[in-house]
PDB file of C-alpha atoms in Angstrom:
ATOM      1  CA  UNK A   8      60.500  78.108 -12.164  1.00 45.00           C
ATOM      2  CA  UNK A   9      58.576  80.906 -10.649  1.00 52.00           C
ATOM      3  CA  UNK A  10      55.618  79.884 -12.505  1.00 49.00           C
ATOM      4  CA  UNK A  11      55.853  76.419 -10.851  1.00 50.00           C
ATOM      5  CA  UNK A  12      56.809  77.496  -7.363  1.00 48.00           C
ATOM      6  CA  UNK A  13      53.406  79.938  -7.754  1.00 58.00           C
ATOM      7  CA  UNK A  14      51.582  77.188  -8.858  1.00 51.00           C
ATOM      8  CA  UNK A  15      52.025  75.245  -6.234  1.00 49.00           C
ATOM      9  CA  UNK A  16      51.768  77.747  -3.370  1.00 50.00           C
ATOM     10  CA  UNK A  17      48.492  78.716  -4.973  1.00 53.00           C
ATOM     11  CA  UNK A  18      46.998  75.301  -4.826  1.00 47.00           C
ATOM     12  CA  UNK A  19      48.330  74.602  -1.289  1.00 45.00           C
ATOM     13  CA  UNK A  20      46.575  77.946  -0.089  1.00 46.00           C
ATOM     14  CA  UNK A  21      43.082  76.663  -1.818  1.00 44.00           C
ATOM     15  CA  UNK A  22      43.513  73.133  -0.379  1.00 43.00           C
ATOM     16  CA  UNK A  23      43.457  74.924   3.112  1.00 41.00           C
ATOM     17  CA  UNK A  24      41.055  77.338   2.969  1.00 42.00           C
ATOM     18  CA  UNK A  25      38.649  75.058   1.790  1.00 44.00           C
ATOM     19  CA  UNK A  26      39.397  71.600   3.256  1.00 40.00           C
ATOM     20  CA  UNK A  27      37.002  72.310   6.325  1.00 41.00           C
ATOM     21  CA  UNK A  28      34.302  73.086   3.786  1.00 42.00           C
ATOM     22  CA  UNK A  29      34.908  70.255   1.855  1.00 40.00           C
ATOM     23  CA  UNK A  30      34.949  68.000   4.401  1.00 40.00           C
ATOM     24  CA  UNK A  31      31.659  69.656   5.811  1.00 40.00           C
ATOM     25  CA  UNK A  32      29.793  68.761   2.191  1.00 48.00           C
ATOM     26  CA  UNK A  33      28.669  65.314   3.059  1.00 56.00           C
ATOM     27  CA  UNK A  34      30.122  64.011   5.881  1.00 78.00           C
ATOM     28  CA  UNK A  35      27.881  62.869   8.635  1.00 85.00           C
ATOM     29  CA  UNK A  36      23.839  62.538   8.848  1.00 92.00           C
ATOM     30  CA  UNK A  37      21.367  64.903   6.631  1.00 93.00           C
ATOM     31  CA  UNK A  38      17.677  64.898   5.614  1.00 94.00           C
ATOM     32  CA  UNK A  39      17.172  66.510   2.188  1.00 95.00           C
ATOM     33  CA  UNK A  40      13.569  67.623   0.919  1.00 96.00           C
ATOM     34  CA  UNK A  41      12.974  68.154  -2.645  1.00 96.00           C
ATOM     35  CA  UNK A  42       9.922  69.636  -4.497  1.00 96.00           C
ATOM     36  CA  UNK A  43       9.812  69.291  -8.898  1.00 96.00           C
ATOM     37  CA  UNK A  44       8.078  68.860 -11.856  1.00 96.00           C
ATOM     38  CA  UNK A  45       7.664  65.115 -13.021  1.00 95.00           C
ATOM     39  CA  UNK A  46       6.834  64.149 -16.212  1.00 93.00           C
ATOM     40  CA  UNK A  47       6.043  60.408 -17.921  1.00 92.00           C
ATOM     41  CA  UNK A  48       6.882  59.080 -21.256  1.00 88.00           C
ATOM     42  CA  UNK A  49       6.465  55.986 -23.047  1.00 87.00           C
ATOM     43  CA  UNK A  50       9.722  53.634 -23.841  1.00 83.00           C
ATOM     44  CA  UNK A  51       9.170  53.809 -27.278  1.00 76.00           C
ATOM     45  CA  UNK A  52       8.837  56.360 -29.886  1.00 72.00           C
ATOM     46  CA  UNK A  53       5.301  56.088 -30.965  1.00 69.00           C
ATOM     47  CA  UNK A  54       2.696  57.124 -34.015  1.00 69.00           C
ATOM     48  CA  UNK A  55      -0.288  58.802 -32.183  1.00 66.00           C
ATOM     49  CA  UNK A  56      -2.098  59.123 -36.145  1.00 65.00           C
ATOM     50  CA  UNK A  57      -4.108  62.480 -35.785  1.00 62.00           C
ATOM     51  CA  UNK A  58      -3.174  62.964 -31.981  1.00 59.00           C
ATOM     52  CA  UNK A  59       0.692  64.071 -32.551  1.00 55.00           C
ATOM     53  CA  UNK A  60      -0.307  67.051 -31.540  1.00 54.00           C
ATOM     54  CA  UNK A  61      -1.905  66.104 -28.389  1.00 59.00           C
ATOM     55  CA  UNK A  62       0.213  65.763 -25.443  1.00 68.00           C
ATOM     56  CA  UNK A  63       0.033  62.310 -23.746  1.00 79.00           C
ATOM     57  CA  UNK A  64       2.597  62.901 -21.432  1.00 84.00           C
ATOM     58  CA  UNK A  65       1.766  62.772 -17.731  1.00 87.00           C
ATOM     59  CA  UNK A  66       2.542  65.562 -15.854  1.00 92.00           C
ATOM     60  CA  UNK A  67       2.586  66.531 -12.257  1.00 94.00           C
ATOM     61  CA  UNK A  68       4.049  67.337  -8.716  1.00 96.00           C
ATOM     62  CA  UNK A  69       7.043  65.150  -7.364  1.00 97.00           C
ATOM     63  CA  UNK A  70       7.857  65.273  -3.600  1.00 97.00           C
ATOM     64  CA  UNK A  71      10.952  63.566  -2.065  1.00 97.00           C
ATOM     65  CA  UNK A  72      12.701  63.366   1.578  1.00 96.00           C
ATOM     66  CA  UNK A  73      15.885  61.711   1.458  1.00 96.00           C
ATOM     67  CA  UNK A  74      17.999  60.626   5.145  1.00 95.00           C
ATOM     68  CA  UNK A  75      21.832  60.724   4.236  1.00 94.00           C
ATOM     69  CA  UNK A  76      24.601  59.188   5.211  1.00 93.00           C
ATOM     70  CA  UNK A  77      27.274  60.647   4.180  1.00 91.00           C
ATOM     71  CA  UNK A  78      30.571  58.526   4.546  1.00 92.00           C
ATOM     72  CA  UNK A  79      33.165  60.295   2.859  1.00 90.00           C
ATOM     73  CA  UNK A  80      33.438  63.946   1.252  1.00 85.00           C
ATOM     74  CA  UNK A  81      32.289  62.391  -2.030  1.00 90.00           C
ATOM     75  CA  UNK A  82      29.884  59.081  -1.416  1.00 93.00           C
ATOM     76  CA  UNK A  83      27.066  58.943   0.523  1.00 94.00           C
ATOM     77  CA  UNK A  84      24.062  56.587   1.086  1.00 95.00           C
ATOM     78  CA  UNK A  85      20.652  57.697   0.306  1.00 96.00           C
ATOM     79  CA  UNK A  86      17.228  55.974   1.701  1.00 97.00           C
ATOM     80  CA  UNK A  87      14.601  57.951   0.194  1.00 97.00           C
ATOM     81  CA  UNK A  88      10.702  58.312  -0.030  1.00 97.00           C
ATOM     82  CA  UNK A  89       8.786  60.207  -2.093  1.00 96.00           C
ATOM     83  CA  UNK A  90       5.535  60.765  -4.389  1.00 97.00           C
ATOM     84  CA  UNK A  91       4.783  61.362  -7.975  1.00 96.00           C
ATOM     85  CA  UNK A  92       1.381  63.031  -9.044  1.00 96.00           C
ATOM     86  CA  UNK A  93       0.688  63.413 -12.451  1.00 94.00           C
ATOM     87  CA  UNK A  94      -2.147  64.115 -15.215  1.00 89.00           C
ATOM     88  CA  UNK A  95      -3.014  64.288 -18.737  1.00 84.00           C
ATOM     89  CA  UNK A  96      -4.991  66.939 -19.920  1.00 71.00           C
ATOM     90  CA  UNK A  97      -8.014  65.650 -21.933  1.00 70.00           C
ATOM     91  CA  UNK A  98      -8.697  67.188 -25.167  1.00 62.00           C
ATOM     92  CA  UNK A  99     -12.217  66.775 -26.540  1.00 52.00           C
ATOM     93  CA  UNK A 100     -11.633  68.169 -30.298  1.00 58.00           C
ATOM     94  CA  UNK A 101      -9.654  64.957 -31.050  1.00 57.00           C
ATOM     95  CA  UNK A 102     -12.694  63.035 -32.859  1.00 58.00           C
ATOM     96  CA  UNK A 103     -12.827  59.287 -33.215  1.00 59.00           C
ATOM     97  CA  UNK A 104      -9.338  58.470 -31.427  1.00 64.00           C
ATOM     98  CA  UNK A 105      -8.228  56.512 -28.279  1.00 69.00           C
ATOM     99  CA  UNK A 106      -7.447  59.063 -25.394  1.00 78.00           C
ATOM    100  CA  UNK A 107      -3.726  57.685 -24.974  1.00 83.00           C
ATOM    101  CA  UNK A 108      -1.888  59.019 -21.871  1.00 87.00           C
ATOM    102  CA  UNK A 109       1.089  58.027 -19.781  1.00 90.00           C
ATOM    103  CA  UNK A 110       0.957  58.558 -16.092  1.00 92.00           C
ATOM    104  CA  UNK A 111       2.395  57.600 -12.949  1.00 94.00           C
ATOM    105  CA  UNK A 112       0.339  58.445  -9.394  1.00 95.00           C
ATOM    106  CA  UNK A 113       2.777  56.634  -7.046  1.00 96.00           C
ATOM    107  CA  UNK A 114       4.915  56.143  -3.667  1.00 97.00           C
ATOM    108  CA  UNK A 115       8.356  55.928  -4.290  1.00 96.00           C
ATOM    109  CA  UNK A 116      10.956  54.301  -1.954  1.00 97.00           C
ATOM    110  CA  UNK A 117      14.215  52.899  -1.974  1.00 97.00           C
ATOM    111  CA  UNK A 118      17.860  53.606  -1.797  1.00 97.00           C
ATOM    112  CA  UNK A 119      20.773  54.957  -3.962  1.00 97.00           C
ATOM    113  CA  UNK A 120      24.545  56.040  -3.543  1.00 97.00           C
ATOM    114  CA  UNK A 121      25.753  59.376  -4.562  1.00 95.00           C
ATOM    115  CA  UNK A 122      29.578  60.006  -5.966  1.00 95.00           C
ATOM    116  CA  UNK A 123      29.665  63.860  -5.791  1.00 93.00           C
ATOM    117  CA  UNK A 124      33.147  66.064  -6.317  1.00 89.00           C
ATOM    118  CA  UNK A 125      34.115  67.716  -3.160  1.00 82.00           C
ATOM    119  CA  UNK A 126      34.085  71.448  -4.101  1.00 84.00           C
ATOM    120  CA  UNK A 127      32.755  74.101  -2.230  1.00 81.00           C
ATOM    121  CA  UNK A 128      30.084  76.372  -4.102  1.00 89.00           C
ATOM    122  CA  UNK A 129      29.213  74.261  -7.257  1.00 92.00           C
ATOM    123  CA  UNK A 130      29.392  70.532  -6.691  1.00 92.00           C
ATOM    124  CA  UNK A 131      28.488  68.264  -9.708  1.00 95.00           C
ATOM    125  CA  UNK A 132      27.033  64.795  -8.479  1.00 96.00           C
ATOM    126  CA  UNK A 133      25.445  61.264  -9.811  1.00 97.00           C
ATOM    127  CA  UNK A 134      23.479  59.235  -8.023  1.00 96.00           C
ATOM    128  CA  UNK A 135      21.787  55.655  -8.871  1.00 96.00           C
ATOM    129  CA  UNK A 136      20.069  53.003  -7.069  1.00 96.00           C
ATOM    130  CA  UNK A 137      17.097  50.815  -6.581  1.00 97.00           C
ATOM    131  CA  UNK A 138      13.679  51.207  -5.611  1.00 97.00           C
ATOM    132  CA  UNK A 139      10.026  50.112  -5.127  1.00 97.00           C
ATOM    133  CA  UNK A 140       6.664  51.900  -6.582  1.00 96.00           C
ATOM    134  CA  UNK A 141       3.370  51.588  -4.962  1.00 97.00           C
ATOM    135  CA  UNK A 142       0.298  53.047  -6.502  1.00 96.00           C
ATOM    136  CA  UNK A 143      -1.589  53.518 -10.131  1.00 96.00           C
ATOM    137  CA  UNK A 144       0.451  53.321 -13.441  1.00 95.00           C
ATOM    138  CA  UNK A 145      -0.967  53.763 -16.974  1.00 93.00           C
ATOM    139  CA  UNK A 146       0.786  53.761 -20.204  1.00 91.00           C
ATOM    140  CA  UNK A 147      -1.884  53.334 -23.005  1.00 88.00           C
ATOM    141  CA  UNK A 148      -0.218  53.666 -26.278  1.00 85.00           C
ATOM    142  CA  UNK A 149      -0.619  52.479 -29.479  1.00 83.00           C
ATOM    143  CA  UNK A 150       2.433  50.037 -28.192  1.00 83.00           C
ATOM    144  CA  UNK A 151       1.499  49.605 -24.893  1.00 87.00           C
ATOM    145  CA  UNK A 152      -1.634  49.279 -23.248  1.00 89.00           C
ATOM    146  CA  UNK A 153      -0.632  48.732 -19.367  1.00 91.00           C
ATOM    147  CA  UNK A 154      -3.468  50.001 -16.884  1.00 92.00           C
ATOM    148  CA  UNK A 155      -2.556  48.636 -12.974  1.00 92.00           C
ATOM    149  CA  UNK A 156      -2.654  50.075  -9.612  1.00 94.00           C
ATOM    150  CA  UNK A 157       0.094  47.857  -8.282  1.00 94.00           C
ATOM    151  CA  UNK A 158       3.918  47.656  -6.669  1.00 96.00           C
ATOM    152  CA  UNK A 159       6.308  47.775  -9.552  1.00 95.00           C
ATOM    153  CA  UNK A 160      10.382  48.043  -8.799  1.00 96.00           C
ATOM    154  CA  UNK A 161      12.010  51.148 -10.154  1.00 96.00           C
ATOM    155  CA  UNK A 162      15.317  52.170 -11.560  1.00 96.00           C
ATOM    156  CA  UNK A 163      16.538  55.900 -10.098  1.00 96.00           C
ATOM    157  CA  UNK A 164      19.296  57.868 -11.457  1.00 96.00           C
ATOM    158  CA  UNK A 165      20.140  61.643 -11.062  1.00 96.00           C
ATOM    159  CA  UNK A 166      22.724  64.089 -12.079  1.00 97.00           C
ATOM    160  CA  UNK A 167      22.883  67.800 -10.884  1.00 96.00           C
ATOM    161  CA  UNK A 168      24.980  70.561  -8.908  1.00 95.00           C
ATOM    162  CA  UNK A 169      25.241  70.759  -4.986  1.00 93.00           C
ATOM    163  CA  UNK A 170      25.247  74.801  -4.754  1.00 93.00           C
ATOM    164  CA  UNK A 171      26.101  77.218  -1.789  1.00 89.00           C
ATOM    165  CA  UNK A 172      28.903  77.340   0.540  1.00 85.00           C
ATOM    166  CA  UNK A 173      28.169  74.058   2.239  1.00 83.00           C
ATOM    167  CA  UNK A 174      26.172  72.895  -0.862  1.00 86.00           C
ATOM    168  CA  UNK A 175      23.005  72.562   0.988  1.00 89.00           C
ATOM    169  CA  UNK A 176      20.653  74.233  -1.905  1.00 93.00           C
ATOM    170  CA  UNK A 177      20.312  71.133  -4.720  1.00 95.00           C
ATOM    171  CA  UNK A 178      19.443  71.492  -8.622  1.00 96.00           C
ATOM    172  CA  UNK A 179      18.964  68.540 -10.218  1.00 96.00           C
ATOM    173  CA  UNK A 180      17.617  66.140 -12.879  1.00 96.00           C
ATOM    174  CA  UNK A 181      16.170  62.987 -12.219  1.00 96.00           C
ATOM    175  CA  UNK A 182      14.656  59.815 -13.833  1.00 95.00           C
ATOM    176  CA  UNK A 183      12.529  57.024 -12.273  1.00 96.00           C
ATOM    177  CA  UNK A 184      12.368  53.810 -14.841  1.00 95.00           C
ATOM    178  CA  UNK A 185       9.581  51.246 -14.543  1.00 95.00           C
ATOM    179  CA  UNK A 186      10.394  48.810 -17.162  1.00 94.00           C
ATOM    180  CA  UNK A 187       7.286  46.360 -16.229  1.00 93.00           C
ATOM    181  CA  UNK A 188       4.674  49.519 -16.705  1.00 92.00           C
ATOM    182  CA  UNK A 189       7.423  50.617 -19.760  1.00 91.00           C
ATOM    183  CA  UNK A 190       7.544  53.928 -18.604  1.00 93.00           C
ATOM    184  CA  UNK A 191      10.145  56.230 -17.381  1.00 93.00           C
ATOM    185  CA  UNK A 192       9.304  59.720 -15.361  1.00 94.00           C
ATOM    186  CA  UNK A 193      11.280  62.581 -15.964  1.00 94.00           C
ATOM    187  CA  UNK A 194      12.009  64.882 -13.260  1.00 96.00           C
ATOM    188  CA  UNK A 195      13.264  68.765 -12.623  1.00 97.00           C
ATOM    189  CA  UNK A 196      13.821  69.089  -9.258  1.00 97.00           C
ATOM    190  CA  UNK A 197      15.404  71.414  -6.024  1.00 96.00           C
ATOM    191  CA  UNK A 198      15.988  70.513  -2.435  1.00 96.00           C
ATOM    192  CA  UNK A 199      17.446  71.722   0.480  1.00 95.00           C
ATOM    193  CA  UNK A 200      19.674  69.749   2.798  1.00 92.00           C
ATOM    194  CA  UNK A 201      19.180  70.000   6.745  1.00 89.00           C
ATOM    195  CA  UNK A 202      22.081  68.961   8.828  1.00 89.00           C
ATOM    196  CA  UNK A 203      21.516  66.574  11.762  1.00 86.00           C
ATOM    197  CA  UNK A 204      24.756  66.418  13.562  1.00 71.00           C
TER     198      UNK A 204
END
């Protein structure tokens, strides 16, 4: 009985002490800036012949800004705009083989929602949404030949951790899926959130 009362008392104190910090995590309006590394790959498992040691995946700089509307401590709406700039190393030692590559060089915009565990200091989150990419997409592999400067729909998906006293810093892994170009872009990024209220 004593152990049960001690547990209830500890939980009550914990909730009381951290309730203001928990509420401050995502309620209100914020701006988030992110920077990271993006890498694009084909949807398919490809056989590149003698190029299996050549890197055909594009890689490069990722930038993004978000306007955050915090509805609840665990739920927010996030319109975003960003960019991905990728290239592929050209290997001149490969003879009589096509120069396969998968790259994305585009501006991104759209909207997503975040569900977050309202925990101070370390808060795991998951995000999803829909958006538009404007730019050049190249998926040249044995199974796909897509090379266009166009506007495409993309589907963003992210998981990560918001860390710090007010969860201002973020570390996350994101995916931007471009079904029309038969490619996806994986992102590792860090971000910082600035309060507007």
